[in-house]
CSV table of N, CA, C and O in Angstrom, one decimal:
chain,number,residue,atom,x,y,z
A,1,MET,N,0.7,-1.4,0.2
A,1,MET,CA,0.3,0.5,-0.2
A,1,MET,C,0.9,1.5,-0.2
A,1,MET,O,0.5,2.4,-0.9
A,2,ARG,N,1.6,1.5,0.6
A,2,ARG,CA,2.6,3.0,0.6
A,2,ARG,C,3.1,2.7,-0.9
A,2,ARG,O,4.2,3.8,-0.8
A,3,ASN,N,3.5,1.4,-1.2
A,3,ASN,CA,4.9,1.9,-2.6
A,3,ASN,C,3.9,2.6,-3.7
A,3,ASN,O,4.1,2.9,-4.5
A,4,ASP,N,2.3,2.0,-3.9
A,4,ASP,CA,1.3,2.7,-4.5
A,4,ASP,C,1.3,4.0,-4.2
A,4,ASP,O,1.1,5.0,-5.2
A,5,ARG,N,1.5,5.0,-2.9
A,5,ARG,CA,1.3,6.2,-2.8
A,5,ARG,C,2.6,6.5,-3.4
A,5,ARG,O,1.8,8.2,-2.9
A,6,ARG,N,3.7,6.2,-3.1
A,6,ARG,CA,4.9,6.5,-3.8
A,6,ARG,C,4.6,6.8,-5.1
A,6,ARG,O,5.5,7.9,-6.1
A,7,GLU,N,4.4,6.1,-5.8
A,7,GLU,CA,4.4,6.5,-7.6
A,7,GLU,C,2.6,7.3,-8.0
A,7,GLU,O,3.2,7.6,-9.0
A,8,ASP,N,2.6,7.7,-7.0
A,8,ASP,CA,1.3,8.8,-6.9
A,8,ASP,C,1.5,9.8,-6.6
A,8,ASP,O,0.7,10.7,-7.9
A,9,ASP,N,2.5,10.0,-6.2
A,9,ASP,CA,3.5,11.3,-6.1
A,9,ASP,C,4.3,12.1,-7.0
A,9,ASP,O,4.4,13.5,-6.9
A,10,LEU,N,4.9,10.7,-7.6
A,10,LEU,CA,6.2,11.7,-8.2
A,10,LEU,C,4.6,11.9,-9.6
A,10,LEU,O,4.0,10.8,-10.2
A,11,PHE,N,5.8,12.5,-10.7
A,11,PHE,CA,5.4,13.0,-11.4
A,11,PHE,C,5.6,12.0,-12.4
A,11,PHE,O,7.1,11.1,-13.0
A,12,ASP,N,4.5,11.4,-13.9
A,12,ASP,CA,5.6,11.2,-14.6
A,12,ASP,C,6.2,11.8,-15.8
A,12,ASP,O,6.0,13.3,-16.2
A,13,GLU,N,7.4,10.7,-16.0
A,13,GLU,CA,8.1,12.1,-17.0
A,13,GLU,C,8.3,12.2,-18.5
A,13,GLU,O,8.7,13.1,-19.0
A,14,VAL,N,7.3,11.5,-18.6
A,14,VAL,CA,7.3,12.0,-20.3
A,14,VAL,C,6.5,13.1,-19.8
A,14,VAL,O,6.2,14.3,-20.7
A,15,ARG,N,5.3,13.6,-19.5
A,15,ARG,CA,4.2,15.0,-18.8
A,15,ARG,C,5.5,15.7,-18.8
A,15,ARG,O,5.1,17.2,-18.7
A,16,LEU,N,5.5,15.6,-18.0
A,16,LEU,CA,7.2,16.1,-17.8
A,16,LEU,C,8.9,17.2,-18.7
A,16,LEU,O,8.3,17.9,-18.4
A,17,ARG,N,8.7,15.9,-19.0
A,17,ARG,CA,9.3,16.7,-20.3
A,17,ARG,C,8.9,17.0,-21.4
A,17,ARG,O,9.1,18.7,-22.0
A,18,ARG,N,7.4,16.9,-21.5
A,18,ARG,CA,6.6,18.2,-22.5
A,18,ARG,C,6.1,19.5,-21.9
A,18,ARG,O,5.9,20.5,-22.3
A,19,ALA,N,6.3,19.6,-20.6
A,19,ALA,CA,6.3,20.5,-20.0
A,19,ALA,C,7.0,21.5,-20.0
A,19,ALA,O,7.3,22.7,-19.9
A,20,LEU,N,8.1,21.2,-20.1
A,20,LEU,CA,10.3,22.0,-19.4
A,20,LEU,C,10.1,22.0,-21.3
A,20,LEU,O,10.9,22.6,-21.4
A,21,ARG,N,9.8,21.6,-22.7
A,21,ARG,CA,9.8,22.1,-23.6
A,21,ARG,C,9.2,23.7,-24.0
A,21,ARG,O,8.0,23.5,-24.3
A,22,LEU,N,10.3,24.7,-24.5
A,22,LEU,CA,9.6,25.9,-25.2
A,22,LEU,C,8.8,25.7,-26.7
A,22,LEU,O,9.5,25.0,-27.5
A,23,GLU,N,7.8,26.5,-26.4
A,23,GLU,CA,7.5,27.1,-27.7
A,23,GLU,C,8.4,27.6,-29.1
A,23,GLU,O,10.1,28.3,-28.3
A,24,ALA,N,8.6,27.8,-30.1
A,24,ALA,CA,9.3,28.5,-31.2
A,24,ALA,C,8.6,29.8,-30.5
A,24,ALA,O,10.3,30.5,-30.6
A,25,ALA,N,8.1,30.5,-30.2
A,25,ALA,CA,7.5,31.8,-29.6
A,25,ALA,C,8.5,32.3,-28.1
A,25,ALA,O,9.0,32.8,-27.7
A,26,GLU,N,8.7,31.1,-27.7
A,26,GLU,CA,10.0,31.3,-25.9
A,26,GLU,C,11.1,31.0,-26.4
A,26,GLU,O,11.7,31.8,-25.4
A,27,LEU,N,11.4,31.0,-27.2
A,27,LEU,CA,12.8,30.5,-28.1
A,27,LEU,C,13.6,32.1,-27.8
A,27,LEU,O,13.3,33.3,-28.3
A,28,PRO,N,15.2,32.2,-27.1
A,28,PRO,CA,15.5,33.7,-27.1
A,28,PRO,C,15.4,33.1,-28.3
A,28,PRO,O,16.4,33.1,-29.2
A,29,PRO,N,16.0,35.5,-28.5
A,29,PRO,CA,16.6,34.8,-29.9
A,29,PRO,C,18.1,35.0,-30.4
A,29,PRO,O,19.0,35.0,-29.5
A,30,ARG,N,18.3,34.5,-31.5
A,30,ARG,CA,19.8,33.8,-31.8
A,30,ARG,C,20.8,35.2,-32.0
A,30,ARG,O,20.2,36.3,-32.5
A,31,MET,N,21.8,35.4,-31.8
A,31,MET,CA,23.3,36.4,-31.4
A,31,MET,C,24.0,35.9,-32.2
A,31,MET,O,24.6,35.0,-32.3
A,32,ASP,N,23.4,36.6,-33.2
A,32,ASP,CA,24.7,36.6,-34.0
A,32,ASP,C,26.0,37.2,-34.3
A,32,ASP,O,25.4,38.7,-34.6
A,33,LEU,N,27.0,36.6,-34.6
A,33,LEU,CA,28.2,37.4,-33.4
A,33,LEU,C,28.7,38.2,-35.5
A,33,LEU,O,29.3,39.0,-35.1
A,34,ALA,N,28.7,37.4,-36.3
A,34,ALA,CA,29.0,38.8,-37.5
A,34,ALA,C,28.5,39.7,-37.6
A,34,ALA,O,29.4,40.1,-38.2
A,35,THR,N,27.1,39.9,-37.5
A,35,THR,CA,26.0,41.0,-37.5
A,35,THR,C,27.1,41.9,-36.4
A,35,THR,O,27.4,43.4,-37.0
A,36,ILE,N,27.1,41.6,-34.9
A,36,ILE,CA,27.4,43.1,-34.6
A,36,ILE,C,28.7,43.0,-34.6
A,36,ILE,O,29.2,43.6,-34.3
A,37,ALA,N,29.5,42.3,-34.8
A,37,ALA,CA,31.7,42.1,-35.0
A,37,ALA,C,31.0,43.6,-35.8
A,37,ALA,O,31.9,44.7,-36.2
A,38,ALA,N,30.3,43.3,-37.5
A,38,ALA,CA,29.9,44.4,-38.5
A,38,ALA,C,29.4,45.7,-38.4
A,38,ALA,O,30.1,46.5,-38.2
A,39,GLN,N,28.6,46.2,-36.8
A,39,GLN,CA,27.9,47.0,-36.3
A,39,GLN,C,28.6,47.5,-35.6
A,39,GLN,O,29.5,48.7,-35.5
A,40,ALA,N,30.0,46.7,-35.0
A,40,ALA,CA,30.8,47.4,-34.7
A,40,ALA,C,32.1,48.2,-34.8
A,40,ALA,O,32.8,48.3,-34.9
A,41,GLU,N,32.5,47.8,-36.0
A,41,GLU,CA,33.7,48.0,-37.3
A,41,GLU,C,32.8,49.0,-37.7
A,41,GLU,O,33.6,50.9,-38.0
A,42,ALA,N,31.7,49.2,-37.9
A,42,ALA,CA,31.4,50.2,-38.1
A,42,ALA,C,31.0,52.0,-37.1
A,42,ALA,O,30.9,52.9,-37.8
A,43,HIS,N,31.0,51.0,-35.8
A,43,HIS,CA,30.9,52.3,-35.1
A,43,HIS,C,32.1,53.2,-34.6
A,43,HIS,O,32.1,53.8,-34.7
A,44,ARG,N,32.8,52.1,-35.2
A,44,ARG,CA,34.3,52.4,-34.6
A,44,ARG,C,35.6,52.5,-35.8
A,44,ARG,O,35.8,51.6,-36.1
A,45,PRO,N,35.7,53.3,-36.8
A,45,PRO,CA,36.9,53.4,-37.9
A,45,PRO,C,38.0,54.1,-37.6
A,45,PRO,O,38.9,53.7,-38.0
A,46,ALA,N,38.0,54.0,-36.1
A,46,ALA,CA,39.6,54.3,-35.5
A,46,ALA,C,40.2,52.4,-35.4
A,46,ALA,O,41.5,52.4,-35.4
A,47,SER,N,39.0,52.0,-35.0
A,47,SER,CA,39.8,50.3,-34.8
A,47,SER,C,40.6,49.9,-36.0
A,47,SER,O,41.4,49.0,-35.7
A,48,VAL,N,40.2,50.4,-36.7
A,48,VAL,CA,40.6,49.3,-38.3
A,48,VAL,C,42.1,49.8,-38.2
A,48,VAL,O,42.9,49.1,-38.8
A,49,PHE,N,42.3,50.9,-38.2
A,49,PHE,CA,43.8,51.9,-37.7
A,49,PHE,C,44.3,51.4,-37.3
A,49,PHE,O,46.0,51.0,-37.2
A,50,ALA,N,44.0,51.0,-35.8
A,50,ALA,CA,44.6,50.4,-34.3
A,50,ALA,C,45.2,48.9,-35.1
A,50,ALA,O,45.6,48.8,-34.6
A,51,ALA,N,44.0,48.4,-35.7
A,51,ALA,CA,44.4,46.9,-35.8
A,51,ALA,C,45.4,46.6,-37.2
A,51,ALA,O,46.1,46.0,-37.1
A,52,LEU,N,45.2,47.9,-38.4
A,52,LEU,CA,46.3,47.6,-39.0
A,52,LEU,C,47.8,48.5,-38.7
A,52,LEU,O,48.7,47.9,-38.3
A,53,LEU,N,47.5,48.9,-37.5
A,53,LEU,CA,49.6,49.2,-36.9
A,53,LEU,C,49.6,48.5,-36.2
A,53,LEU,O,50.7,48.1,-35.6
A,54,SER,N,48.8,47.9,-35.5
A,54,SER,CA,49.5,46.5,-34.7
A,54,SER,C,49.6,44.9,-35.3
A,54,SER,O,50.4,44.4,-34.9
A,55,THR,N,49.3,45.2,-37.1
A,55,THR,CA,49.8,43.8,-37.1
A,55,THR,C,51.0,44.8,-38.3
A,55,THR,O,51.6,43.6,-38.0
A,56,ALA,N,51.7,45.9,-38.3
A,56,ALA,CA,52.4,46.5,-39.1
A,56,ALA,C,53.2,46.1,-37.5
A,56,ALA,O,55.0,45.8,-38.1
A,57,VAL,N,53.3,46.7,-36.5
A,57,VAL,CA,54.4,46.7,-35.2
A,57,VAL,C,54.7,44.5,-35.1
A,57,VAL,O,55.7,44.5,-34.7
A,58,ALA,N,53.2,44.1,-35.1
A,58,ALA,CA,53.7,42.8,-35.1
A,58,ALA,C,54.6,41.5,-36.1
A,58,ALA,O,55.4,41.1,-36.0
A,59,GLY,N,54.5,42.4,-37.4
A,59,GLY,CA,54.9,41.8,-38.5
A,59,GLY,C,56.7,42.5,-39.0
A,59,GLY,O,57.8,41.8,-39.2
A,60,ALA,N,56.5,43.3,-37.9
A,60,ALA,CA,58.4,44.2,-38.2
A,60,ALA,C,59.2,43.4,-36.2
A,60,ALA,O,59.7,43.0,-36.8
A,61,ALA,N,58.2,43.1,-35.6
A,61,ALA,CA,58.8,42.5,-34.9
A,61,ALA,C,59.5,40.6,-35.2
A,61,ALA,O,60.9,39.9,-34.8
A,62,ALA,N,58.1,40.2,-35.8
A,62,ALA,CA,58.6,39.6,-35.7
A,62,ALA,C,60.1,39.1,-36.6
A,62,ALA,O,60.8,37.9,-36.9
A,63,ALA,N,60.1,40.0,-37.7
A,63,ALA,CA,61.1,40.2,-39.0
A,63,ALA,C,62.4,39.9,-38.6
A,63,ALA,O,63.4,39.6,-38.3
A,64,ALA,N,62.2,41.1,-37.5
A,64,ALA,CA,63.5,41.5,-36.3
A,64,ALA,C,64.1,40.1,-35.6
A,64,ALA,O,65.3,39.6,-35.4
A,65,LEU,N,63.0,39.5,-34.9
A,65,LEU,CA,63.8,37.8,-34.2
A,65,LEU,C,63.8,37.9,-35.4
A,65,LEU,O,65.0,36.4,-35.0
A,66,ALA,N,63.3,37.2,-36.4
A,66,ALA,CA,63.9,36.3,-37.8
A,66,ALA,C,65.3,36.2,-37.9
A,66,ALA,O,66.4,35.6,-38.1
A,67,GLY,N,65.9,37.5,-38.3
A,67,GLY,CA,66.5,38.6,-38.0
A,67,GLY,C,68.0,38.5,-37.2
A,67,GLY,O,69.3,37.8,-37.6
A,68,LEU,N,67.9,38.1,-36.5
A,68,LEU,CA,68.5,38.1,-35.2
A,68,LEU,C,68.6,36.0,-35.3
A,68,LEU,O,69.6,36.4,-34.7
A,69,VAL,N,67.9,35.4,-35.0
A,69,VAL,CA,68.3,34.3,-35.4
A,69,VAL,C,69.3,34.1,-36.1
A,69,VAL,O,70.3,32.9,-36.1
A,70,LEU,N,69.3,34.7,-37.7
A,70,LEU,CA,70.2,34.1,-38.6
A,70,LEU,C,71.5,35.0,-38.5
A,70,LEU,O,72.4,34.0,-38.9
A,71,VAL,N,71.5,35.3,-37.6
A,71,VAL,CA,72.7,35.8,-37.4
A,71,VAL,C,73.1,35.8,-36.3
A,71,VAL,O,74.3,35.0,-36.2
A,72,ALA,N,72.8,35.0,-35.0
A,72,ALA,CA,73.3,34.5,-34.1
A,72,ALA,C,73.6,33.1,-34.2
A,72,ALA,O,73.8,32.5,-33.9
A,73,LEU,N,72.7,32.6,-35.6
A,73,LEU,CA,72.2,31.1,-35.2
A,73,LEU,C,74.1,30.1,-35.9
A,73,LEU,O,74.7,29.1,-35.3
A,74,PRO,N,75.1,31.3,-36.7
A,74,PRO,CA,76.4,31.0,-36.5
A,74,PRO,C,77.5,30.8,-35.8
A,74,PRO,O,78.3,30.3,-35.8
A,75,THR,N,76.7,31.6,-34.3
A,75,THR,CA,77.8,32.0,-33.6
A,75,THR,C,77.5,30.5,-32.8
A,75,THR,O,78.5,30.2,-32.0
A,76,ILE,N,76.0,30.5,-32.5
A,76,ILE,CA,76.0,29.6,-31.6
A,76,ILE,C,75.8,27.3,-32.1
A,76,ILE,O,76.4,27.1,-31.2
A,77,ALA,N,75.8,27.6,-33.3
A,77,ALA,CA,75.3,26.6,-33.7
A,77,ALA,C,77.3,24.9,-33.3
A,77,ALA,O,76.9,24.1,-33.3
A,78,PRO,N,78.5,26.1,-33.3
A,78,PRO,CA,79.7,25.6,-33.2
A,78,PRO,C,79.5,24.6,-31.3
A,78,PRO,O,79.9,23.5,-31.0
A,79,ALA,N,78.9,26.0,-30.2
A,79,ALA,CA,79.2,25.1,-29.3
A,79,ALA,C,78.3,24.4,-29.3
A,79,ALA,O,78.2,23.3,-28.0
A,80,VAL,N,76.4,24.6,-30.0
A,80,VAL,CA,75.9,22.7,-29.8
A,80,VAL,C,76.2,22.4,-30.2
A,80,VAL,O,75.7,21.6,-29.7
A,81,ALA,N,76.7,22.2,-31.0
A,81,ALA,CA,77.0,20.7,-31.7
A,81,ALA,C,78.2,19.9,-30.9
A,81,ALA,O,78.4,18.8,-31.1
A,82,SER,N,79.0,20.7,-30.3
A,82,SER,CA,79.9,20.1,-29.8
A,82,SER,C,79.7,20.1,-28.1
A,82,SER,O,80.2,18.3,-27.8
A,83,GLU,N,78.5,20.6,-27.9
A,83,GLU,CA,78.3,19.8,-26.7
A,83,GLU,C,77.2,18.7,-27.0
A,83,GLU,O,77.6,17.2,-26.1
A,84,ALA,N,76.5,18.5,-28.2
A,84,ALA,CA,76.4,17.2,-28.6
A,84,ALA,C,76.8,16.0,-28.9
A,84,ALA,O,76.8,15.0,-28.9
A,85,PHE,N,78.1,16.8,-29.6
A,85,PHE,CA,78.6,15.5,-29.9
A,85,PHE,C,79.6,14.8,-28.7
A,85,PHE,O,79.4,13.5,-28.2
A,86,ASP,N,80.1,15.7,-27.5
A,86,ASP,CA,80.6,15.6,-26.1
A,86,ASP,C,79.2,14.6,-25.6
A,86,ASP,O,80.1,13.5,-24.9
A,87,ALA,N,78.3,15.2,-25.7
A,87,ALA,CA,77.1,13.6,-24.4
A,87,ALA,C,77.2,12.6,-25.7
A,87,ALA,O,77.0,11.5,-24.9
A,88,ALA,N,76.7,12.3,-26.5
A,88,ALA,CA,76.8,11.3,-27.6
A,88,ALA,C,77.8,10.4,-27.3
A,88,ALA,O,78.1,8.9,-26.9
A,89,ILE,N,79.4,11.0,-27.0
A,89,ILE,CA,80.8,10.0,-27.3
A,89,ILE,C,80.7,9.4,-25.7
A,89,ILE,O,81.1,8.7,-24.9
A,90,GLN,N,80.3,10.5,-24.1
A,90,GLN,CA,79.7,10.1,-23.0
A,90,GLN,C,79.2,8.5,-23.1
A,90,GLN,O,79.7,8.2,-22.6
A,91,THR,N,77.9,9.0,-23.3
A,91,THR,CA,76.8,7.6,-23.7
A,91,THR,C,77.5,6.6,-24.0
A,91,THR,O,77.6,5.6,-23.6
A,92,LEU,N,78.7,6.6,-24.9
A,92,LEU,CA,79.2,5.3,-25.4
A,92,LEU,C,80.1,5.0,-24.9
A,92,LEU,O,79.9,4.1,-24.7
A,93,ALA,N,80.9,5.6,-24.0
A,93,ALA,CA,82.0,5.4,-23.3
A,93,ALA,C,81.2,5.2,-22.1
A,93,ALA,O,81.8,3.4,-21.5
A,94,ARG,N,79.9,5.2,-21.3
A,94,ARG,CA,79.5,4.5,-20.3
A,94,ARG,C,78.6,3.0,-20.5
A,94,ARG,O,78.5,2.7,-20.0
A,95,ALA,N,78.1,3.5,-22.2
A,95,ALA,CA,77.4,1.3,-22.2
A,95,ALA,C,79.3,0.8,-22.7
A,95,ALA,O,78.5,-0.5,-22.5
A,96,ALA,N,80.0,1.5,-22.6
A,96,ALA,CA,81.4,0.4,-22.8
A,96,ALA,C,81.5,0.0,-22.0
A,96,ALA,O,82.9,-1.3,-22.5
A,97,VAL,N,81.9,0.7,-21.1
A,97,VAL,CA,82.3,-0.1,-19.5
A,97,VAL,C,81.4,-1.2,-19.5
A,97,VAL,O,82.3,-2.8,-19.0
A,98,PRO,N,80.7,-1.0,-19.1
A,98,PRO,CA,79.9,-3.3,-19.2
A,98,PRO,C,79.9,-4.0,-20.0
A,98,PRO,O,80.2,-4.9,-20.0
A,99,ALA,N,79.9,-3.1,-21.6
A,99,ALA,CA,79.8,-4.4,-22.5
A,99,ALA,C,81.4,-4.4,-22.5
A,99,ALA,O,81.8,-6.3,-22.9
A,100,SER,N,82.5,-3.9,-22.1
A,100,SER,CA,84.1,-4.8,-22.2
A,100,SER,C,83.6,-5.9,-21.5
A,100,SER,O,84.6,-6.8,-21.3
A,101,ALA,N,83.0,-6.3,-20.0
A,101,ALA,CA,83.3,-6.7,-19.0
A,101,ALA,C,82.8,-8.1,-20.0
A,101,ALA,O,83.1,-8.8,-19.7
A,102,ILE,N,81.2,-8.0,-20.5
A,102,ILE,CA,80.4,-9.2,-20.7
A,102,ILE,C,81.5,-9.7,-21.4
A,102,ILE,O,81.5,-11.2,-21.8
A,103,LEU,N,82.0,-9.7,-22.8
A,103,LEU,CA,82.3,-9.8,-23.8
A,103,LEU,C,84.2,-10.2,-23.0
A,103,LEU,O,84.7,-11.2,-23.7
A,104,ALA,N,84.8,-9.6,-22.3
A,104,ALA,CA,86.1,-10.2,-21.7
A,104,ALA,C,86.0,-11.4,-20.4
A,104,ALA,O,86.5,-12.5,-21.3
A,105,ALA,N,84.2,-11.5,-20.8
A,105,ALA,CA,84.3,-13.0,-20.0
A,105,ALA,C,83.9,-13.8,-20.8
A,105,ALA,O,83.9,-15.0,-21.4
A,106,ALA,N,83.2,-13.6,-22.3
A,106,ALA,CA,82.7,-14.3,-23.0
A,106,ALA,C,84.0,-14.9,-24.1
A,106,ALA,O,84.4,-16.4,-24.6
A,107,GLN,N,84.9,-14.1,-23.8
A,107,GLN,CA,86.4,-14.2,-24.4
A,107,GLN,C,87.3,-15.3,-23.3
A,107,GLN,O,87.9,-16.2,-24.3
A,108,GLN,N,87.2,-15.7,-22.3
A,108,GLN,CA,87.2,-16.9,-21.4
A,108,GLN,C,87.0,-18.4,-22.0
A,108,GLN,O,86.2,-18.4,-22.5
A,109,PRO,N,88.4,-19.4,-22.3
A,109,PRO,CA,88.2,-20.2,-23.1
A,109,PRO,C,86.7,-21.8,-22.2
A,109,PRO,O,86.0,-22.1,-23.5
A,110,GLY,N,86.6,-21.4,-21.2
A,110,GLY,CA,85.0,-22.0,-20.8
A,110,GLY,C,84.0,-21.5,-20.9
A,110,GLY,O,83.1,-22.7,-20.9
A,111,ILE,N,83.8,-20.2,-21.6
A,111,ILE,CA,82.9,-20.1,-21.8
A,111,ILE,C,81.6,-20.3,-23.3
A,111,ILE,O,81.1,-21.0,-22.9
A,112,PRO,N,82.9,-20.1,-24.0
A,112,PRO,CA,82.1,-20.9,-25.5
A,112,PRO,C,81.8,-22.3,-25.3
A,112,PRO,O,81.4,-23.3,-25.6
A,113,LEU,N,82.7,-23.1,-24.8
A,113,LEU,CA,82.8,-24.8,-24.5
A,113,LEU,C,81.8,-24.2,-24.2
A,113,LEU,O,80.8,-26.1,-24.4
A,114,ALA,N,81.8,-24.1,-22.7
A,114,ALA,CA,80.1,-24.4,-21.7
A,114,ALA,C,79.0,-24.6,-22.8
A,114,ALA,O,77.4,-24.7,-22.6
A,115,ALA,N,78.5,-23.2,-23.5
A,115,ALA,CA,77.2,-22.7,-24.4
A,115,ALA,C,77.0,-23.6,-25.6
A,115,ALA,O,76.4,-24.4,-26.0
A,116,THR,N,78.5,-24.1,-25.9
A,116,THR,CA,78.9,-25.2,-26.9
A,116,THR,C,78.0,-27.1,-26.5
A,116,THR,O,77.1,-27.5,-27.0
A,117,PHE,N,78.1,-27.0,-25.6
A,117,PHE,CA,78.0,-28.2,-24.5
A,117,PHE,C,75.9,-28.0,-24.2
A,117,PHE,O,75.4,-28.9,-24.1
A,118,ALA,N,76.0,-27.0,-24.0
A,118,ALA,CA,74.4,-26.5,-23.3
A,118,ALA,C,73.6,-26.8,-24.7
A,118,ALA,O,72.6,-27.2,-24.7
A,119,LEU,N,74.2,-26.1,-25.7
A,119,LEU,CA,73.7,-26.6,-26.1
A,119,LEU,C,73.3,-27.8,-27.4
A,119,LEU,O,71.9,-27.8,-27.6
A,120,ALA,N,74.6,-28.0,-27.2
A,120,ALA,CA,74.0,-30.0,-27.7
A,120,ALA,C,72.8,-30.9,-26.5
A,120,ALA,O,72.2,-31.7,-27.2
A,121,VAL,N,73.1,-30.0,-25.8
A,121,VAL,CA,71.9,-31.0,-24.3
A,121,VAL,C,70.9,-30.6,-25.1
A,121,VAL,O,70.2,-31.6,-25.0
A,122,ALA,N,70.6,-29.2,-25.0
A,122,ALA,CA,69.2,-29.1,-25.5
A,122,ALA,C,68.7,-29.7,-26.3
A,122,ALA,O,67.7,-29.8,-26.6
A,123,VAL,N,69.8,-30.0,-27.6
A,123,VAL,CA,69.0,-30.6,-29.3
A,123,VAL,C,68.9,-32.1,-28.5
A,123,VAL,O,67.9,-32.3,-28.9
A,124,ALA,N,69.4,-32.6,-27.7
A,124,ALA,CA,69.7,-33.8,-27.2
A,124,ALA,C,68.1,-34.0,-26.7
A,124,ALA,O,67.7,-35.3,-26.9
A,125,TYR,N,67.9,-33.1,-25.9
A,125,TYR,CA,66.8,-33.4,-25.3
A,125,TYR,C,65.6,-33.1,-25.8
A,125,TYR,O,64.3,-33.6,-25.7
A,126,GLU,N,65.7,-32.3,-26.5
A,126,GLU,CA,64.0,-31.9,-27.7
A,126,GLU,C,64.3,-33.1,-28.7
A,126,GLU,O,63.1,-34.0,-28.8
A,127,TYR,N,65.1,-33.9,-28.9
A,127,TYR,CA,65.0,-34.9,-29.9
A,127,TYR,C,64.1,-36.0,-29.2
A,127,TYR,O,63.7,-36.8,-29.2
A,128,THR,N,65.1,-36.0,-28.2
A,128,THR,CA,64.1,-37.2,-26.9
A,128,THR,C,63.0,-37.1,-27.0
A,128,THR,O,62.5,-38.1,-26.9
A,129,GLN,N,62.0,-35.8,-26.6
A,129,GLN,CA,60.7,-35.6,-26.3
A,129,GLN,C,60.1,-36.4,-27.7
A,129,GLN,O,59.2,-36.1,-27.8
A,130,ARG,N,60.1,-35.7,-28.6
A,130,ARG,CA,59.7,-36.0,-29.8
A,130,ARG,C,59.4,-37.0,-30.2
A,130,ARG,O,58.5,-37.0,-30.2
A,131,ARG,N,61.1,-37.7,-29.8
A,131,ARG,CA,60.3,-39.1,-29.8
A,131,ARG,C,59.2,-40.1,-29.1
A,131,ARG,O,59.4,-40.7,-29.8
A,132,GLU,N,59.3,-39.4,-27.8
A,132,GLU,CA,58.6,-40.2,-26.6
A,132,GLU,C,56.9,-39.6,-27.3
A,132,GLU,O,55.4,-40.6,-27.3
A,133,ARG,N,57.6,-38.1,-28.1
A,133,ARG,CA,55.3,-38.5,-28.4
A,133,ARG,C,54.6,-38.8,-29.4
A,133,ARG,O,54.0,-39.4,-29.6
A,134,ALA,N,56.0,-39.0,-30.7
A,134,ALA,CA,55.6,-40.2,-31.2
A,134,ALA,C,55.1,-41.7,-31.2
A,134,ALA,O,54.1,-42.2,-31.7
A,135,ARG,N,55.8,-42.3,-30.2
A,135,ARG,CA,55.5,-43.3,-29.6
A,135,ARG,C,54.0,-42.9,-28.4
A,135,ARG,O,53.0,-44.0,-28.9
A,136,ALA,N,54.0,-42.4,-27.9
A,136,ALA,CA,52.3,-41.8,-27.6
A,136,ALA,C,51.3,-41.9,-28.2
A,136,ALA,O,50.0,-42.4,-28.4
A,137,VAL,N,51.8,-40.9,-29.7
A,137,VAL,CA,50.3,-40.8,-30.5
A,137,VAL,C,50.2,-42.3,-31.4
A,137,VAL,O,49.2,-42.6,-31.6
A,138,SER,N,51.4,-43.3,-31.4
A,138,SER,CA,51.3,-44.4,-32.6
A,138,SER,C,50.4,-45.1,-31.2
A,138,SER,O,50.3,-46.2,-31.9
A,139,SER,N,51.2,-45.4,-30.6
A,139,SER,CA,50.4,-46.4,-29.3
A,139,SER,C,48.9,-46.2,-29.2
A,139,SER,O,48.2,-45.5,-29.8
């Protein structure tokens, strides 16, 4: 009984959604940004001059910056290249120290001999496993 009372108190979702929809006459007018910008430009002719002046100043600053880069690049390039070359050599040297220890161990006569023996044992083990599987399948 209590459950029926709760359902009576709640709104029907479909009716509620219909009630909240706006009619075409109730919608707010659309804002046209192009029209607003055109009206603003028409009322302020000084803003056109300001826009052209700021564009000219920005273009001059960009040209000056590009010229500065072109003048400074030949001066800075050798220093940057030497630093990059130095970093590459240091990285190679750091990697060579552990690699030389591994190579020194591999040059000992017992290591290649043990590796060859381990390979022979692995091959023999695989052959015996294949024979056992063939016998199990044929039985």
